[in-house]
mmCIF file of N, CA and C in Angstrom:
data_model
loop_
_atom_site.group_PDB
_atom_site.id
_atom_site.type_symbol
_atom_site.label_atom_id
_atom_site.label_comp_id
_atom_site.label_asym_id
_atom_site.label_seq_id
_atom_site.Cartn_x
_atom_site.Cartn_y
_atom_site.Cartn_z
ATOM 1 N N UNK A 1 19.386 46.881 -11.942
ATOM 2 C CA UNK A 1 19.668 48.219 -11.444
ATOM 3 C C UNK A 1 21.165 48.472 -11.547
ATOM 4 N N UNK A 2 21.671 49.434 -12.063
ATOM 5 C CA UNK A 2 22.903 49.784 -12.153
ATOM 6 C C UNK A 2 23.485 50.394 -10.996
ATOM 7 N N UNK A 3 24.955 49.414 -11.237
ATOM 8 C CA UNK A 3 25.499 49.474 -9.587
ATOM 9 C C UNK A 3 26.759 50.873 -9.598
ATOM 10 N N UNK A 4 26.425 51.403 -7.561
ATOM 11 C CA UNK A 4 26.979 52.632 -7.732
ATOM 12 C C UNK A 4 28.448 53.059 -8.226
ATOM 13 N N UNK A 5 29.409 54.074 -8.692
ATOM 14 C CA UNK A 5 30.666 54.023 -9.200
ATOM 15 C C UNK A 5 31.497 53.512 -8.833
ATOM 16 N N UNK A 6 32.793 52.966 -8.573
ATOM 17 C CA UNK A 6 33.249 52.346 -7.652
ATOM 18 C C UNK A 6 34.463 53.395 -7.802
ATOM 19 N N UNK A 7 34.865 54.110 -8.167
ATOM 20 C CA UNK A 7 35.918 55.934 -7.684
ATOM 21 C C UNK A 7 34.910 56.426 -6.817
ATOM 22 N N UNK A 8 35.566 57.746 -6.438
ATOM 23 C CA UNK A 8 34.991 58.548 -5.827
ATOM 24 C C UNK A 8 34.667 59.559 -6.463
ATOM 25 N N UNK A 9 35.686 60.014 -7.936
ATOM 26 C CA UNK A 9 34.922 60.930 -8.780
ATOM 27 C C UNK A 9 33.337 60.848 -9.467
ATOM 28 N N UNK A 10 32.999 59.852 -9.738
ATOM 29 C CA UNK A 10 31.538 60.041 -10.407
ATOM 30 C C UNK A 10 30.708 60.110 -9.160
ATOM 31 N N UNK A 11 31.278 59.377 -7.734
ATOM 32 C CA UNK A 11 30.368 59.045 -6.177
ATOM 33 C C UNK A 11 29.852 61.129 -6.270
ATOM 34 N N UNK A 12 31.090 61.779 -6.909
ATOM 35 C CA UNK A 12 30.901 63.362 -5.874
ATOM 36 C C UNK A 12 29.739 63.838 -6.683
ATOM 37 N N UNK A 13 29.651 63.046 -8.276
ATOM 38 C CA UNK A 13 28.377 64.132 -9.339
ATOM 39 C C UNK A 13 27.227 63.197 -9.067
ATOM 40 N N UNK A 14 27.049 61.907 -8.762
ATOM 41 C CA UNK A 14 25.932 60.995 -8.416
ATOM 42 C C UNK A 14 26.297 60.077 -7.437
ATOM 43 N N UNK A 15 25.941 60.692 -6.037
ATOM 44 C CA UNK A 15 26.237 59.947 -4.573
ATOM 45 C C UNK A 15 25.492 58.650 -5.053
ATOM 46 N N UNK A 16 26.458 57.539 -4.543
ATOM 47 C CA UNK A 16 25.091 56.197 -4.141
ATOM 48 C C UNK A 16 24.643 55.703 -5.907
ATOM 49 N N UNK A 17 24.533 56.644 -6.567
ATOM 50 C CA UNK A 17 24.046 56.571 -7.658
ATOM 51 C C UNK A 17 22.883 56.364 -8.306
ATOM 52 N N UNK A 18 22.486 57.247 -6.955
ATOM 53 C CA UNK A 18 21.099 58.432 -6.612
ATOM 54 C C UNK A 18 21.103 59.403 -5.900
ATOM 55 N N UNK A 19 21.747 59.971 -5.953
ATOM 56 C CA UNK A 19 21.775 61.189 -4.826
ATOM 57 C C UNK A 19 22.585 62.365 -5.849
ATOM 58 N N UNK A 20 21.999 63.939 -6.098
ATOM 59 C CA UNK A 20 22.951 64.585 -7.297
ATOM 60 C C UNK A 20 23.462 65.582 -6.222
ATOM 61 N N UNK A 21 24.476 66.481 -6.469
ATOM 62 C CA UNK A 21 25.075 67.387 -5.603
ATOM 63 C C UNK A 21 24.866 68.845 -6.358
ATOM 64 N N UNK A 22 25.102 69.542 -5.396
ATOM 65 C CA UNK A 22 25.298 71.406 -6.260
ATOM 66 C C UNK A 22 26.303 70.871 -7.791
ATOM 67 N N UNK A 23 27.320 70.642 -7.981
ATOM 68 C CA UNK A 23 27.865 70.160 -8.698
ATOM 69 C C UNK A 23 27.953 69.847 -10.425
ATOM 70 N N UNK A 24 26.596 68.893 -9.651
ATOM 71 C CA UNK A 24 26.009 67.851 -11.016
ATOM 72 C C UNK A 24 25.775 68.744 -12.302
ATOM 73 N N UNK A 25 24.976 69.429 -11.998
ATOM 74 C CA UNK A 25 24.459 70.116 -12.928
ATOM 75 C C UNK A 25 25.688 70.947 -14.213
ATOM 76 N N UNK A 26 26.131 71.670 -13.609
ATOM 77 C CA UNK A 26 27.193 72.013 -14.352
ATOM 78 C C UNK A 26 28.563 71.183 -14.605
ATOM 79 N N UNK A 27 28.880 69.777 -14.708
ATOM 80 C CA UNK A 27 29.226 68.635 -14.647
ATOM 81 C C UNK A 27 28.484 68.343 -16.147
ATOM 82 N N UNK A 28 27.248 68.291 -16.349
ATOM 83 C CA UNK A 28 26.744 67.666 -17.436
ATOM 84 C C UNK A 28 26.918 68.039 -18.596
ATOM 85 N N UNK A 29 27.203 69.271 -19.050
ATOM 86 C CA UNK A 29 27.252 69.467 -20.260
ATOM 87 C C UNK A 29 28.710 68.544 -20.890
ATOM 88 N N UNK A 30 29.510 68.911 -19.763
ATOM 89 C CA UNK A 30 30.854 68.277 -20.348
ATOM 90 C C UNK A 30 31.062 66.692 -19.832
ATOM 91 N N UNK A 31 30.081 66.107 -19.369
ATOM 92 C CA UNK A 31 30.238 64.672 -19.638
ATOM 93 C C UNK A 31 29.118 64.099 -21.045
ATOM 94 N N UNK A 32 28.272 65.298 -21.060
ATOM 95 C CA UNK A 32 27.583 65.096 -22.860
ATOM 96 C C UNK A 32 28.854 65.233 -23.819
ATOM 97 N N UNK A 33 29.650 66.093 -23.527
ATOM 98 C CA UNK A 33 30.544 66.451 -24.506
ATOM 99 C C UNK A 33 31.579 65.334 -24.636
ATOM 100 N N UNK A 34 32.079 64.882 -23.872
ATOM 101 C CA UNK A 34 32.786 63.038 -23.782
ATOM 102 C C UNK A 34 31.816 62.200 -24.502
ATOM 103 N N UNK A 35 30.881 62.282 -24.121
ATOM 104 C CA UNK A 35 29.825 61.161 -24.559
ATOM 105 C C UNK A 35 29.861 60.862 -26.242
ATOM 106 N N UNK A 36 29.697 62.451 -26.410
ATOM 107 C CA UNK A 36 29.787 62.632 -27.975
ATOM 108 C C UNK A 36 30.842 62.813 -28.781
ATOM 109 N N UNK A 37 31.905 62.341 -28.086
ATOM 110 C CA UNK A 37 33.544 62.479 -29.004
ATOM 111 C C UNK A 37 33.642 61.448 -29.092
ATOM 112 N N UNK A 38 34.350 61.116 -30.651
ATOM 113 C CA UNK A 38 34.536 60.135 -31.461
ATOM 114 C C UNK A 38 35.569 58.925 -30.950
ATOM 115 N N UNK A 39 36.171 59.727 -29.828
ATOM 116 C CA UNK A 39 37.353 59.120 -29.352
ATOM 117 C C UNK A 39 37.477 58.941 -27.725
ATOM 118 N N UNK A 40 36.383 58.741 -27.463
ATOM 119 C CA UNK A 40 36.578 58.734 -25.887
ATOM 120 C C UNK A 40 36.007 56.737 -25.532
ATOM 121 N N UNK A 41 36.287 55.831 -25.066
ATOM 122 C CA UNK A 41 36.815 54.778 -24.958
ATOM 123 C C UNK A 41 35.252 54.344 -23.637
ATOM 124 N N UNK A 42 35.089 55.404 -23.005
ATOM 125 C CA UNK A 42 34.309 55.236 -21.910
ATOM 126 C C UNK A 42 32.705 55.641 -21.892
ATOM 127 N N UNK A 43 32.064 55.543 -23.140
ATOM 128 C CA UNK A 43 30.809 56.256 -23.076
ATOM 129 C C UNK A 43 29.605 55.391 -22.499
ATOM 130 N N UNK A 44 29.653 54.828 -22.491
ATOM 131 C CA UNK A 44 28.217 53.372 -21.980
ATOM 132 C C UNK A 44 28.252 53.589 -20.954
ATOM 133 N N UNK A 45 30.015 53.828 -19.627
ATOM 134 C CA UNK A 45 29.726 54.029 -18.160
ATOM 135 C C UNK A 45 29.221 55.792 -17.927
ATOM 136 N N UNK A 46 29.615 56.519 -19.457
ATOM 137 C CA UNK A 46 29.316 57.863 -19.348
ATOM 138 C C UNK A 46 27.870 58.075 -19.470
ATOM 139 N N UNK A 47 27.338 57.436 -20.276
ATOM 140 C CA UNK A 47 25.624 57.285 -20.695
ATOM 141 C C UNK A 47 25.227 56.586 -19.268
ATOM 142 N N UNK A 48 25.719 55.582 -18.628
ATOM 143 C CA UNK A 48 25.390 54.699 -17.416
ATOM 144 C C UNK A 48 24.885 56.262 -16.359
ATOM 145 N N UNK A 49 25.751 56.809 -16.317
ATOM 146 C CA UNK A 49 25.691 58.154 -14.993
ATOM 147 C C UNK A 49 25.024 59.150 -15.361
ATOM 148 N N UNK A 50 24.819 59.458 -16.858
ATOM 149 C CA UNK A 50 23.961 60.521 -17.068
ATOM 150 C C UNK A 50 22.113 59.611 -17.234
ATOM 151 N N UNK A 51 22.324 58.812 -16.969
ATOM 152 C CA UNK A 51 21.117 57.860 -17.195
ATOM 153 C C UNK A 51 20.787 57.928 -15.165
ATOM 154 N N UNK A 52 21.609 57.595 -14.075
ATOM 155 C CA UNK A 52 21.627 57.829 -12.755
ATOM 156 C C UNK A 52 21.303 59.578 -12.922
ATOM 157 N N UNK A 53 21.895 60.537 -13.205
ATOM 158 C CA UNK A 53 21.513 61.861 -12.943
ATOM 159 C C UNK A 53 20.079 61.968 -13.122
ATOM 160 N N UNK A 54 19.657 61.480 -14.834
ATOM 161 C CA UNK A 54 18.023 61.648 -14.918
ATOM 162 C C UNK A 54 17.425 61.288 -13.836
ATOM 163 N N UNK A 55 17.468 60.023 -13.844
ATOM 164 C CA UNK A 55 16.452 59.443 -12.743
ATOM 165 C C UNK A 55 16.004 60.023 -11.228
ATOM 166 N N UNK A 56 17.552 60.559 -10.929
ATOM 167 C CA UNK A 56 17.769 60.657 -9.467
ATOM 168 C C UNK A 56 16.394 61.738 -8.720
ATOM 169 N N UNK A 57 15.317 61.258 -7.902
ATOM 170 C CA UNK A 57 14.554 61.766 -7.411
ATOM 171 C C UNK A 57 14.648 62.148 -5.706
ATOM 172 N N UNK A 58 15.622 61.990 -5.193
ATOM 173 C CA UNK A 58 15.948 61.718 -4.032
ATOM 174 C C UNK A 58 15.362 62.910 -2.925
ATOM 175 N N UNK A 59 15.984 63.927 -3.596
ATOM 176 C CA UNK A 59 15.525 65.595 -3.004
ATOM 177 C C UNK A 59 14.068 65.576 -2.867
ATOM 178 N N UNK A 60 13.581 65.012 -4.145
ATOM 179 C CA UNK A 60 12.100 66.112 -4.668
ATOM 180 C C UNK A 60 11.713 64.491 -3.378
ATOM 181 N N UNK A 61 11.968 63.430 -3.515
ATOM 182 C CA UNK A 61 11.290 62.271 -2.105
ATOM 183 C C UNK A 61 10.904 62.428 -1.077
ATOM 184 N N UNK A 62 12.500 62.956 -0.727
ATOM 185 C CA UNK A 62 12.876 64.022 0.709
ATOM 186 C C UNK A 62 11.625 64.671 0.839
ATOM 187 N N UNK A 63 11.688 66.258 0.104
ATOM 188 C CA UNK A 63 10.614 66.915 0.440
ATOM 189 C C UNK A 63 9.079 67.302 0.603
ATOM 190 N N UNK A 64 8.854 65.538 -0.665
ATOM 191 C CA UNK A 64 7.532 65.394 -0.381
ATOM 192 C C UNK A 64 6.969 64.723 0.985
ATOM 193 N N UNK A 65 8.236 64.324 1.418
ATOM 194 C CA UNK A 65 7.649 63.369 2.692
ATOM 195 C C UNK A 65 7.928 64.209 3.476
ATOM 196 N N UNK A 66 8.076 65.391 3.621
ATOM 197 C CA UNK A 66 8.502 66.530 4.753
ATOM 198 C C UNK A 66 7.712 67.361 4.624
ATOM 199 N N UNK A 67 6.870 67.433 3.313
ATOM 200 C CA UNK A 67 5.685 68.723 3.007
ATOM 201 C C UNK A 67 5.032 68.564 4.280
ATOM 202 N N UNK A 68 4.835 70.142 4.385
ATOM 203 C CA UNK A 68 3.919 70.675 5.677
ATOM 204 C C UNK A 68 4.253 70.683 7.054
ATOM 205 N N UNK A 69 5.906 70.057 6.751
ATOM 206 C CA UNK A 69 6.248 70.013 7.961
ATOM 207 C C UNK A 69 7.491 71.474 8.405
ATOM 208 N N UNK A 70 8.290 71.386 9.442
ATOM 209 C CA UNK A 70 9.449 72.501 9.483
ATOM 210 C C UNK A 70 10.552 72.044 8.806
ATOM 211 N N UNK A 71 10.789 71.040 8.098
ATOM 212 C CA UNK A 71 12.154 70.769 7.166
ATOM 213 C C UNK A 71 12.156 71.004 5.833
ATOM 214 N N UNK A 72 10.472 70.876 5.391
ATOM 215 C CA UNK A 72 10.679 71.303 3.965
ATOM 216 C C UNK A 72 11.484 72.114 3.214
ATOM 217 N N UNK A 73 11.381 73.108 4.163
ATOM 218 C CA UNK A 73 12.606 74.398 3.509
ATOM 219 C C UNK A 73 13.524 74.310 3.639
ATOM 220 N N UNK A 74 14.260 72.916 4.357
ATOM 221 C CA UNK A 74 15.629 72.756 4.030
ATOM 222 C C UNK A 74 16.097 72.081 3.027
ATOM 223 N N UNK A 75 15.001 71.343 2.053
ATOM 224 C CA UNK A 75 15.376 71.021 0.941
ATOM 225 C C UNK A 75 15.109 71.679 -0.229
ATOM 226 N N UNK A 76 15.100 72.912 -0.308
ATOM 227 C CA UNK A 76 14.548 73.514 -1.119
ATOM 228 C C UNK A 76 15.774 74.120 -2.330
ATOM 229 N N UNK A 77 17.000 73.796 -1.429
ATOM 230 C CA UNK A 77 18.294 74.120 -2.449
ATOM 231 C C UNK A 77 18.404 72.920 -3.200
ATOM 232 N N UNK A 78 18.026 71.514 -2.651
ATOM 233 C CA UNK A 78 18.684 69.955 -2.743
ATOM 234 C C UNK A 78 17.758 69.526 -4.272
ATOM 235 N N UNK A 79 16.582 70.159 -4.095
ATOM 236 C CA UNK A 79 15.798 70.147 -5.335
ATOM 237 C C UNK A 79 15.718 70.778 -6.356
ATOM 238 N N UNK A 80 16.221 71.965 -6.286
ATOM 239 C CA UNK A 80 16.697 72.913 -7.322
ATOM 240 C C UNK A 80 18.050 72.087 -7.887
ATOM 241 N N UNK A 81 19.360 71.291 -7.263
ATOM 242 C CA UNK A 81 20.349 70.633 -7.580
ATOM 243 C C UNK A 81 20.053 69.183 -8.990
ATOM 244 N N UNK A 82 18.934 68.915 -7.712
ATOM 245 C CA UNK A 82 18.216 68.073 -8.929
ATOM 246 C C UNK A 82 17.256 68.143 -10.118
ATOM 247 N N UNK A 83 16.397 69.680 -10.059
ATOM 248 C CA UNK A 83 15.741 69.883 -11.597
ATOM 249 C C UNK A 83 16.667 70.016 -12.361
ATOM 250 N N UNK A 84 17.833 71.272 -12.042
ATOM 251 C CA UNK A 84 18.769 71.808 -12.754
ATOM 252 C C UNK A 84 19.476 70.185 -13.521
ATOM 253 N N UNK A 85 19.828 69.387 -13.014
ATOM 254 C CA UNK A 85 20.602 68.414 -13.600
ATOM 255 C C UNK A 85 19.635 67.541 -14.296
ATOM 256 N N UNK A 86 18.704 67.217 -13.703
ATOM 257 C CA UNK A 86 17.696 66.466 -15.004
ATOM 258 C C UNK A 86 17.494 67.494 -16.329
ATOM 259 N N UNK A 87 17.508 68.329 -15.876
ATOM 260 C CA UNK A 87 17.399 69.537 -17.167
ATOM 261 C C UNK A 87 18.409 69.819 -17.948
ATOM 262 N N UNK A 88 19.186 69.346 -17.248
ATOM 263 C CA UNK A 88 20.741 69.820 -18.326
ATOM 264 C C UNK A 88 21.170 68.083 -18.817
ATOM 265 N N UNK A 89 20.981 66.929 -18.835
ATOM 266 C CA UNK A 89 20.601 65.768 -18.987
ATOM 267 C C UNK A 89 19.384 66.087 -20.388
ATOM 268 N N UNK A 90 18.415 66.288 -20.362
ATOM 269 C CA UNK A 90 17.121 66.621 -21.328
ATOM 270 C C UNK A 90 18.180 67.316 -22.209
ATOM 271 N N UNK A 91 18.704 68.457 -21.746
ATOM 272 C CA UNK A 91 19.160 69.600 -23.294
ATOM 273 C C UNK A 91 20.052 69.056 -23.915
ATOM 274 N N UNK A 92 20.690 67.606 -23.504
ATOM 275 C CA UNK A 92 21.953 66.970 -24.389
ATOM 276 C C UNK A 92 21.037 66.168 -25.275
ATOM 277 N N UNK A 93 19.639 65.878 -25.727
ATOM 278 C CA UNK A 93 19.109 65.016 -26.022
ATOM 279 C C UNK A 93 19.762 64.956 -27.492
ATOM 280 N N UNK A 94 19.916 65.898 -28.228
ATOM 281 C CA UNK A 94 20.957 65.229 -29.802
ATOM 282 C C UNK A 94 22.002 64.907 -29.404
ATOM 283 N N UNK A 95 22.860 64.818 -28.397
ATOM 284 C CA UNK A 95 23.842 64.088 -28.416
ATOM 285 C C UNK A 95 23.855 62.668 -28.071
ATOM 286 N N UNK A 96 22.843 62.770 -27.270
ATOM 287 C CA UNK A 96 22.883 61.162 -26.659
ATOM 288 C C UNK A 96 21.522 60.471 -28.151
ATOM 289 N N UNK A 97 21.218 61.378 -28.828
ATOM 290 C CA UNK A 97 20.392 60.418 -30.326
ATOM 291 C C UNK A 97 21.800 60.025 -30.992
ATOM 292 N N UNK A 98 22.651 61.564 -31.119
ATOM 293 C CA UNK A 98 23.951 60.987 -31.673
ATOM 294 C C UNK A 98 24.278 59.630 -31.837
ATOM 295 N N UNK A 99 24.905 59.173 -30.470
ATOM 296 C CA UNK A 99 25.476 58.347 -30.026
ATOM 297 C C UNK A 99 24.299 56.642 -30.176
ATOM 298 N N UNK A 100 23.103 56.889 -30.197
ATOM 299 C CA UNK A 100 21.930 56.069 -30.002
ATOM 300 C C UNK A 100 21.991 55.575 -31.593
ATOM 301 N N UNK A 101 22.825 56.373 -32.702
ATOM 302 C CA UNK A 101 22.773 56.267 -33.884
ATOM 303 C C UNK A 101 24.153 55.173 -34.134
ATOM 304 N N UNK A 102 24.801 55.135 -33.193
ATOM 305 C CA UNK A 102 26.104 54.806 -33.722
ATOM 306 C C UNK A 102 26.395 53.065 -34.137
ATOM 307 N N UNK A 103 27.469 52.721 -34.872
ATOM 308 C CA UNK A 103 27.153 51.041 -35.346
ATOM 309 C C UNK A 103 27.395 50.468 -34.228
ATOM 310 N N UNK A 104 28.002 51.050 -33.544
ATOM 311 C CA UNK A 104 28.377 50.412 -31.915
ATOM 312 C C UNK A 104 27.523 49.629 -30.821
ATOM 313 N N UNK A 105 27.309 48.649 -30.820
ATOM 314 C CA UNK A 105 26.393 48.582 -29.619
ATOM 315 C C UNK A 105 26.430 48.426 -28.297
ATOM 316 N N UNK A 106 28.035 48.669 -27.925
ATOM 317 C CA UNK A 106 28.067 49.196 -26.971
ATOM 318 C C UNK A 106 27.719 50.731 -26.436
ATOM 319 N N UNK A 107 27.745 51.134 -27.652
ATOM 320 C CA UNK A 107 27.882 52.636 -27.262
ATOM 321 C C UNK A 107 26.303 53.262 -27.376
ATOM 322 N N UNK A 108 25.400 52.263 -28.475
ATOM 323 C CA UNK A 108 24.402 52.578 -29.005
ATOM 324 C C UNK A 108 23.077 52.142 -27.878
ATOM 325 N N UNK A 109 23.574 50.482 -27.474
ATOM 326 C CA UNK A 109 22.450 49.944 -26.162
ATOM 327 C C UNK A 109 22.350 51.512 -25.251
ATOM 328 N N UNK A 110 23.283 51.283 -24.673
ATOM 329 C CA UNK A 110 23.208 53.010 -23.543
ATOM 330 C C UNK A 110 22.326 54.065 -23.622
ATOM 331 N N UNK A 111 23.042 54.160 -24.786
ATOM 332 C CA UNK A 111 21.996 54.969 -25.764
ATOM 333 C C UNK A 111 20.895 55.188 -25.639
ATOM 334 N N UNK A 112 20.543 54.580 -26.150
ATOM 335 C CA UNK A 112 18.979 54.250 -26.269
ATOM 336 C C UNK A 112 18.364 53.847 -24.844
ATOM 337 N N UNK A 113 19.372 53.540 -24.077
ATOM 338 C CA UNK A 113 18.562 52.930 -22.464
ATOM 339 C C UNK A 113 18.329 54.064 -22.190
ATOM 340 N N UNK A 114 19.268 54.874 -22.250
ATOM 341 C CA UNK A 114 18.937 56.804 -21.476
ATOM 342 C C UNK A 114 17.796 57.216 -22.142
ATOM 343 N N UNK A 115 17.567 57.311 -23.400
ATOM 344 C CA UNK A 115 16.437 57.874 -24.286
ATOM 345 C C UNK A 115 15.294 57.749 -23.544
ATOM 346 N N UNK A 116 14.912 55.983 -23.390
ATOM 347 C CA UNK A 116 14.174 55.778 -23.112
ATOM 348 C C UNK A 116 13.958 56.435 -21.672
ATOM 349 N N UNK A 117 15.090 56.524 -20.840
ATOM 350 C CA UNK A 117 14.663 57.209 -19.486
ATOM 351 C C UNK A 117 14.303 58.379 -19.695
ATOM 352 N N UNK A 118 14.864 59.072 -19.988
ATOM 353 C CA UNK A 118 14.460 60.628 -20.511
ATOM 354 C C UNK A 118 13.223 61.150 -20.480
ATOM 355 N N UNK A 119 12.563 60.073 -21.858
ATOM 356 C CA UNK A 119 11.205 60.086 -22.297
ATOM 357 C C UNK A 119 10.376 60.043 -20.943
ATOM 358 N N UNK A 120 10.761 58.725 -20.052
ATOM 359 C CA UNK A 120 9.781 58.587 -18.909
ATOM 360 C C UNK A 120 9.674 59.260 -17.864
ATOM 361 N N UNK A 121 11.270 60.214 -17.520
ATOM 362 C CA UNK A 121 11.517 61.087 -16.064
ATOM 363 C C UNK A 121 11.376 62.285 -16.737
ATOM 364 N N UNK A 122 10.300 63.678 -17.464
ATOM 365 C CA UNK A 122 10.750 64.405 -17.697
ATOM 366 C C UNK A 122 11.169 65.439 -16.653
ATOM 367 N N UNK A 123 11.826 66.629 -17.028
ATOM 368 C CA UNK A 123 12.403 67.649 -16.129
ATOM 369 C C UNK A 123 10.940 67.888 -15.110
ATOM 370 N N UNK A 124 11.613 68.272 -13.981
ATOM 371 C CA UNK A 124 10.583 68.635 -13.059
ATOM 372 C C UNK A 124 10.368 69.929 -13.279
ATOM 373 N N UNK A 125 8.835 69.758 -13.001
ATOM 374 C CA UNK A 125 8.163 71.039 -13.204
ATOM 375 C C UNK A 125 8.555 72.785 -12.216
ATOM 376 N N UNK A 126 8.291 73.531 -13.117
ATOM 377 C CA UNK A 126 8.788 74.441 -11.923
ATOM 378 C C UNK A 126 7.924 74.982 -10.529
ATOM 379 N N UNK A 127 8.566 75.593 -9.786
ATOM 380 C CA UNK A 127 7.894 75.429 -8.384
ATOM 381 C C UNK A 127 7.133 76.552 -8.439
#
C-alpha cells in the first residue's frame, strides 16, 4: 500500500492518501500535465497520487454507511469532490498510456500500475 505524502502539499489534494478535497479535482489536469512533460524529474510520485485520487472512496463509504440516516446529506458535497476527481483522473487516460509507453521504467511501472487502477475503479456513477 502506498504510503501517505510526507509535505503537506500533496496531504491538501489527497488527505491520508485517501481522503480528496474540493480542490482535487481541478488540481488534476495540471498534475496530468507534469506527468506528461518530458522534463519533469518527479512522475512515478506524480502517477503514485493520481493513482491515490482514483482509488479514493472515502465520501461515497461515509455515505453509504449513513444512507437512510440524518447525515447523509451532509456528504453529499464530499462525494461530488470525489466523482469529479476520479473523473478528471479517467480523462487523462492518453497521458498516463503516454507515459505507460515510455523506455523508462521508472516512469513506465507507475504507469501502468494507475492503468490498471483505472480499469478497476471506474468513475462513479451519477446520482
Amino acid at each position: 500500500m502506498a504510503r501517505p505524502p510526507q509535505s503537506g502539499r500533496p496531504a491538501a489534494i489527497c488527505a491520508l492518501g485517501f481522503v480528496v478535497g474540493e480542490a482535487t479535482a481541478p488540481t488534476v489536469p495540471f498534475l496530468l500535465e507534469l506527468a506528461g512533460s518530458p522534463h519533469v524529474g518527479c512522475k512515478a510520485e506524480l502517477l503514485d497520487l493520481l493513482e491515490r485520487i482514483c482509488r479514493t472512496d472515502q465520501w461515497h463509504s461515509a455515505a453509504a454507511a449513513a444512507q437512510d440516516r440524518k447525515h447523509d446529506a451532509s456528504y453529499r458535497q464530499q462525494t461530488t469532490w470525489e466523482a469529479t476527481a476520479r473523473t478528471a483522473v479517467h480523462a487523462g487516460r492518453s497521458v498516463i498510456e503516454g507515459v505507460a509507453s515510455s523506455l523508462r521504467p521508472e516512469e513506465a511501472t507507475p504507469a501502468r500500475k494507475l492503468l490498471l487502477v483505472m480499469d478497476d475503479t471506474p468513475p462513479f456513477p451519477e446520482p
